[in-house]
mmCIF file of C-alpha atoms in Angstrom:
data_model
loop_
_atom_site.group_PDB
_atom_site.id
_atom_site.type_symbol
_atom_site.label_atom_id
_atom_site.label_comp_id
_atom_site.label_asym_id
_atom_site.label_seq_id
_atom_site.Cartn_x
_atom_site.Cartn_y
_atom_site.Cartn_z
ATOM 1 C CA UNK A 1 -28.725 28.522 -100.074
ATOM 2 C CA UNK A 2 -28.914 32.309 -100.044
ATOM 3 C CA UNK A 3 -26.098 33.988 -98.161
ATOM 4 C CA UNK A 4 -25.790 37.698 -97.520
ATOM 5 C CA UNK A 5 -22.431 39.309 -96.780
ATOM 6 C CA UNK A 6 -21.647 42.826 -95.642
ATOM 7 C CA UNK A 7 -18.146 44.212 -95.844
ATOM 8 C CA UNK A 8 -16.575 45.860 -93.943
ATOM 9 C CA UNK A 9 -17.827 44.712 -90.546
ATOM 10 C CA UNK A 10 -16.898 48.096 -89.063
ATOM 11 C CA UNK A 11 -16.148 51.536 -90.463
ATOM 12 C CA UNK A 12 -15.015 54.780 -88.851
ATOM 13 C CA UNK A 13 -15.128 58.070 -90.747
ATOM 14 C CA UNK A 14 -14.877 61.776 -89.903
ATOM 15 C CA UNK A 15 -18.022 63.860 -89.963
ATOM 16 C CA UNK A 16 -18.975 65.212 -93.360
ATOM 17 C CA UNK A 17 -17.612 62.349 -95.435
ATOM 18 C CA UNK A 18 -19.655 60.606 -98.071
ATOM 19 C CA UNK A 19 -19.531 56.859 -97.617
ATOM 20 C CA UNK A 20 -20.672 53.595 -99.174
ATOM 21 C CA UNK A 21 -21.741 50.429 -97.396
ATOM 22 C CA UNK A 22 -21.698 47.187 -99.353
ATOM 23 C CA UNK A 23 -24.006 44.177 -99.385
ATOM 24 C CA UNK A 24 -23.635 41.096 -101.563
ATOM 25 C CA UNK A 25 -25.882 38.066 -101.964
ATOM 26 C CA UNK A 26 -25.222 34.702 -103.580
ATOM 27 C CA UNK A 27 -28.592 34.011 -105.263
ATOM 28 C CA UNK A 28 -29.821 36.713 -107.624
ATOM 29 C CA UNK A 29 -33.409 35.381 -107.536
ATOM 30 C CA UNK A 30 -34.626 37.824 -104.895
ATOM 31 C CA UNK A 31 -37.970 39.542 -104.486
ATOM 32 C CA UNK A 32 -36.687 42.667 -102.778
ATOM 33 C CA UNK A 33 -33.817 44.008 -100.685
ATOM 34 C CA UNK A 34 -34.126 46.121 -97.565
ATOM 35 C CA UNK A 35 -31.663 48.235 -95.634
ATOM 36 C CA UNK A 36 -32.163 48.646 -91.885
ATOM 37 C CA UNK A 37 -30.529 50.676 -89.160
ATOM 38 C CA UNK A 38 -30.017 49.329 -85.638
ATOM 39 C CA UNK A 39 -28.931 51.501 -82.712
ATOM 40 C CA UNK A 40 -27.244 49.790 -79.727
ATOM 41 C CA UNK A 41 -29.753 47.898 -77.612
ATOM 42 C CA UNK A 42 -32.631 48.787 -79.929
ATOM 43 C CA UNK A 43 -34.746 47.183 -82.612
ATOM 44 C CA UNK A 44 -34.331 47.608 -86.354
ATOM 45 C CA UNK A 45 -35.623 50.600 -88.275
ATOM 46 C CA UNK A 46 -36.294 50.270 -91.982
ATOM 47 C CA UNK A 47 -34.401 52.772 -94.150
ATOM 48 C CA UNK A 48 -35.060 51.761 -97.744
ATOM 49 C CA UNK A 49 -36.743 48.939 -99.622
ATOM 50 C CA UNK A 50 -35.819 48.175 -103.229
ATOM 51 C CA UNK A 51 -38.060 45.897 -105.264
ATOM 52 C CA UNK A 52 -36.291 43.473 -107.598
ATOM 53 C CA UNK A 53 -37.483 45.458 -110.619
ATOM 54 C CA UNK A 54 -35.952 48.691 -109.312
ATOM 55 C CA UNK A 55 -32.378 49.907 -109.551
ATOM 56 C CA UNK A 56 -32.322 52.408 -106.697
ATOM 57 C CA UNK A 57 -34.243 54.164 -103.951
ATOM 58 C CA UNK A 58 -33.530 57.476 -102.245
ATOM 59 C CA UNK A 59 -34.538 58.950 -98.906
ATOM 60 C CA UNK A 60 -32.950 62.198 -97.828
ATOM 61 C CA UNK A 61 -29.182 61.714 -97.595
ATOM 62 C CA UNK A 62 -29.499 57.980 -98.248
ATOM 63 C CA UNK A 63 -29.402 56.274 -101.621
ATOM 64 C CA UNK A 64 -29.542 52.520 -102.090
ATOM 65 C CA UNK A 65 -28.793 50.771 -105.359
ATOM 66 C CA UNK A 66 -29.448 47.229 -106.477
ATOM 67 C CA UNK A 67 -27.699 45.181 -109.156
ATOM 68 C CA UNK A 68 -29.387 41.788 -109.160
ATOM 69 C CA UNK A 69 -27.251 40.293 -111.885
ATOM 70 C CA UNK A 70 -24.062 40.837 -109.910
ATOM 71 C CA UNK A 71 -25.678 40.148 -106.524
ATOM 72 C CA UNK A 72 -24.796 43.515 -105.048
ATOM 73 C CA UNK A 73 -26.387 46.444 -103.280
ATOM 74 C CA UNK A 74 -24.817 49.601 -101.929
ATOM 75 C CA UNK A 75 -26.060 52.117 -99.393
ATOM 76 C CA UNK A 76 -24.658 55.587 -100.011
ATOM 77 C CA UNK A 77 -24.734 58.072 -97.124
ATOM 78 C CA UNK A 78 -24.028 61.672 -98.076
ATOM 79 C CA UNK A 79 -22.464 64.209 -95.715
ATOM 80 C CA UNK A 80 -22.290 61.822 -92.773
ATOM 81 C CA UNK A 81 -23.174 63.063 -89.274
ATOM 82 C CA UNK A 82 -22.414 61.675 -85.783
ATOM 83 C CA UNK A 83 -26.110 60.784 -85.530
ATOM 84 C CA UNK A 84 -25.598 58.316 -88.384
ATOM 85 C CA UNK A 85 -23.483 56.140 -86.079
ATOM 86 C CA UNK A 86 -25.249 52.772 -85.877
ATOM 87 C CA UNK A 87 -25.182 49.283 -87.341
ATOM 88 C CA UNK A 88 -26.569 48.994 -90.867
ATOM 89 C CA UNK A 89 -28.058 45.701 -91.995
ATOM 90 C CA UNK A 90 -29.178 44.568 -95.403
ATOM 91 C CA UNK A 91 -31.678 41.772 -95.930
ATOM 92 C CA UNK A 92 -33.051 40.011 -99.002
ATOM 93 C CA UNK A 93 -36.332 38.199 -99.439
ATOM 94 C CA UNK A 94 -36.709 35.065 -101.475
ATOM 95 C CA UNK A 95 -38.359 34.768 -104.856
ATOM 96 C CA UNK A 96 -41.611 33.440 -103.494
ATOM 97 C CA UNK A 97 -41.682 36.341 -101.078
ATOM 98 C CA UNK A 98 -43.284 34.994 -97.994
ATOM 99 C CA UNK A 99 -41.643 37.912 -96.274
ATOM 100 C CA UNK A 100 -38.853 35.672 -95.028
ATOM 101 C CA UNK A 101 -35.735 37.790 -94.830
ATOM 102 C CA UNK A 102 -32.121 36.642 -94.979
ATOM 103 C CA UNK A 103 -29.911 39.129 -93.173
ATOM 104 C CA UNK A 104 -26.286 40.082 -93.497
ATOM 105 C CA UNK A 105 -24.304 40.495 -90.311
ATOM 106 C CA UNK A 106 -24.182 44.248 -90.614
ATOM 107 C CA UNK A 107 -21.673 47.073 -90.843
ATOM 108 C CA UNK A 108 -21.107 49.103 -87.679
ATOM 109 C CA UNK A 109 -20.525 52.724 -88.597
ATOM 110 C CA UNK A 110 -18.930 55.329 -86.373
ATOM 111 C CA UNK A 111 -18.961 58.947 -87.513
ATOM 112 C CA UNK A 112 -16.526 61.039 -85.516
ATOM 113 C CA UNK A 113 -17.254 64.740 -84.853
ATOM 114 C CA UNK B 1 -49.666 54.140 -82.571
ATOM 115 C CA UNK B 2 -47.306 52.118 -80.372
ATOM 116 C CA UNK B 3 -46.156 50.079 -83.389
ATOM 117 C CA UNK B 4 -44.730 46.697 -82.389
ATOM 118 C CA UNK B 5 -44.427 46.051 -78.663
ATOM 119 C CA UNK B 6 -42.683 43.173 -76.919
ATOM 120 C CA UNK B 7 -42.761 41.933 -73.340
ATOM 121 C CA UNK B 8 -40.722 41.369 -71.315
ATOM 122 C CA UNK B 9 -37.686 43.505 -72.177
ATOM 123 C CA UNK B 10 -35.309 41.315 -70.167
ATOM 124 C CA UNK B 11 -35.572 37.790 -68.774
ATOM 125 C CA UNK B 12 -33.235 35.360 -67.028
ATOM 126 C CA UNK B 13 -34.201 31.684 -66.966
ATOM 127 C CA UNK B 14 -32.662 28.534 -65.626
ATOM 128 C CA UNK B 15 -32.132 25.574 -67.933
ATOM 129 C CA UNK B 16 -35.378 23.631 -68.296
ATOM 130 C CA UNK B 17 -37.710 26.474 -67.378
ATOM 131 C CA UNK B 18 -40.407 27.594 -69.765
ATOM 132 C CA UNK B 19 -41.608 31.025 -70.774
ATOM 133 C CA UNK B 20 -43.619 32.872 -73.396
ATOM 134 C CA UNK B 21 -42.466 35.997 -75.183
ATOM 135 C CA UNK B 22 -45.313 38.291 -76.126
ATOM 136 C CA UNK B 23 -45.592 40.470 -79.219
ATOM 137 C CA UNK B 24 -48.393 42.794 -80.269
ATOM 138 C CA UNK B 25 -48.843 45.269 -83.137
ATOM 139 C CA UNK B 26 -51.458 47.969 -83.556
ATOM 140 C CA UNK B 27 -50.897 48.680 -87.264
ATOM 141 C CA UNK B 28 -53.481 46.172 -88.556
ATOM 142 C CA UNK B 29 -50.678 44.176 -90.177
ATOM 143 C CA UNK B 30 -51.340 40.740 -91.601
ATOM 144 C CA UNK B 31 -47.922 39.080 -91.288
ATOM 145 C CA UNK B 32 -45.818 38.701 -88.157
ATOM 146 C CA UNK B 33 -42.343 37.229 -87.563
ATOM 147 C CA UNK B 34 -40.031 36.094 -84.773
ATOM 148 C CA UNK B 35 -36.254 36.465 -85.180
ATOM 149 C CA UNK B 36 -33.300 35.846 -82.930
ATOM 150 C CA UNK B 37 -30.087 37.863 -83.084
ATOM 151 C CA UNK B 38 -26.787 36.371 -82.006
ATOM 152 C CA UNK B 39 -23.260 37.812 -82.239
ATOM 153 C CA UNK B 40 -21.586 36.614 -85.419
ATOM 154 C CA UNK B 41 -24.797 35.000 -86.699
ATOM 155 C CA UNK B 42 -26.915 38.016 -87.513
ATOM 156 C CA UNK B 43 -30.710 37.809 -87.401
ATOM 157 C CA UNK B 44 -32.319 34.473 -88.168
ATOM 158 C CA UNK B 45 -36.009 33.749 -88.660
ATOM 159 C CA UNK B 46 -37.548 31.387 -86.097
ATOM 160 C CA UNK B 47 -41.232 31.307 -87.096
ATOM 161 C CA UNK B 48 -43.608 33.484 -89.027
ATOM 162 C CA UNK B 49 -47.325 33.920 -89.515
ATOM 163 C CA UNK B 50 -48.475 35.083 -92.938
ATOM 164 C CA UNK B 51 -51.986 35.778 -91.678
ATOM 165 C CA UNK B 52 -54.210 35.176 -88.683
ATOM 166 C CA UNK B 53 -54.600 31.450 -88.110
ATOM 167 C CA UNK B 54 -51.463 30.382 -89.979
ATOM 168 C CA UNK B 55 -47.904 29.771 -88.804
ATOM 169 C CA UNK B 56 -44.838 28.308 -90.467
ATOM 170 C CA UNK B 57 -41.271 27.433 -89.603
ATOM 171 C CA UNK B 58 -38.355 29.650 -90.401
ATOM 172 C CA UNK B 59 -34.655 28.909 -90.421
ATOM 173 C CA UNK B 60 -34.180 27.931 -86.749
ATOM 174 C CA UNK B 61 -37.504 26.633 -85.297
ATOM 175 C CA UNK B 62 -36.205 23.829 -83.067
ATOM 176 C CA UNK B 63 -36.999 24.353 -79.381
ATOM 177 C CA UNK B 64 -39.721 26.930 -80.033
ATOM 178 C CA UNK B 65 -43.471 27.046 -80.545
ATOM 179 C CA UNK B 66 -45.651 29.936 -81.639
ATOM 180 C CA UNK B 67 -49.260 31.006 -81.425
ATOM 181 C CA UNK B 68 -51.009 33.603 -83.567
ATOM 182 C CA UNK B 69 -53.604 34.470 -80.971
ATOM 183 C CA UNK B 70 -55.411 36.994 -83.166
ATOM 184 C CA UNK B 71 -54.458 39.520 -85.800
ATOM 185 C CA UNK B 72 -52.635 41.697 -83.273
ATOM 186 C CA UNK B 73 -50.720 39.164 -81.208
ATOM 187 C CA UNK B 74 -48.030 36.578 -81.973
ATOM 188 C CA UNK B 75 -46.352 34.768 -79.076
ATOM 189 C CA UNK B 76 -43.180 32.677 -78.938
ATOM 190 C CA UNK B 77 -42.874 29.895 -76.370
ATOM 191 C CA UNK B 78 -39.808 28.131 -75.067
ATOM 192 C CA UNK B 79 -40.993 24.892 -73.471
ATOM 193 C CA UNK B 80 -37.672 23.843 -71.925
ATOM 194 C CA UNK B 81 -35.086 26.580 -72.164
ATOM 195 C CA UNK B 82 -31.475 25.738 -73.016
ATOM 196 C CA UNK B 83 -28.334 27.913 -72.774
ATOM 197 C CA UNK B 84 -28.170 27.866 -76.592
ATOM 198 C CA UNK B 85 -31.371 29.909 -76.589
ATOM 199 C CA UNK B 86 -29.635 32.832 -74.917
ATOM 200 C CA UNK B 87 -30.200 35.590 -77.457
ATOM 201 C CA UNK B 88 -32.032 38.775 -78.291
ATOM 202 C CA UNK B 89 -35.471 38.054 -79.721
ATOM 203 C CA UNK B 90 -37.205 40.427 -82.106
ATOM 204 C CA UNK B 91 -40.761 40.425 -83.314
ATOM 205 C CA UNK B 92 -41.663 42.118 -86.603
ATOM 206 C CA UNK B 93 -44.782 42.735 -88.637
ATOM 207 C CA UNK B 94 -45.763 43.861 -92.105
ATOM 208 C CA UNK B 95 -49.008 44.743 -93.848
ATOM 209 C CA UNK B 96 -48.217 42.642 -96.871
ATOM 210 C CA UNK B 97 -45.353 40.230 -97.356
ATOM 211 C CA UNK B 98 -43.914 42.505 -100.043
ATOM 212 C CA UNK B 99 -43.623 45.439 -97.704
ATOM 213 C CA UNK B 100 -41.199 46.804 -95.174
ATOM 214 C CA UNK B 101 -41.040 44.952 -91.886
ATOM 215 C CA UNK B 102 -41.472 46.903 -88.656
ATOM 216 C CA UNK B 103 -39.541 45.632 -85.653
ATOM 217 C CA UNK B 104 -40.192 45.680 -81.931
ATOM 218 C CA UNK B 105 -37.548 46.743 -79.368
ATOM 219 C CA UNK B 106 -36.497 43.179 -78.550
ATOM 220 C CA UNK B 107 -36.381 40.842 -75.558
ATOM 221 C CA UNK B 108 -32.971 40.010 -74.104
ATOM 222 C CA UNK B 109 -33.095 36.442 -72.811
ATOM 223 C CA UNK B 110 -30.373 34.738 -70.796
ATOM 224 C CA UNK B 111 -30.598 31.025 -70.001
ATOM 225 C CA UNK B 112 -28.272 29.868 -67.225
#
């Protein structure tokens, strides 16, 4: 059974720091991996999607990497800002890719001014 | 485009009552999903619909039914609500199953 783990559960950093959020999964047979952002009381917003054949994706200050063989993904946030404060979730889809996502429990990030 | 919309935003039910959560998308997406989010459990898939006219069970389908009314709309029904169904419910959609999923704002349901 696929399990997705995100460590740490919470992180607090001063503004301007570069930071890395971690995601690990137990079954390397994935179709793709997605990173989402969730603000308090809101829905999820997609940040980056990495197909299983890709190693990384970049969008602005965000860079996500994928290492299928080791079952790991990282989300790198450069020059963090208070507006980056949110919960970040990673999710993997299964090999058959019906679109079914297995989510981690998220990392709650606080960026202090 | 409104994206994915959900109604209602909040609902309080008594044990045994029934209700339907509504979801609609205006992005001409083929696939739609219902998730629930609980503290310590993350998001879990309840049901999904790969295309109009098809539905299938997800990870936690017990106590729920769904209807893919047309391409735009996908509803979730609780026939006899239980306190264990207290949760935040999210609907999502995607053009193709390989693509990014777009989420609605959620429905916060409390069952007393």
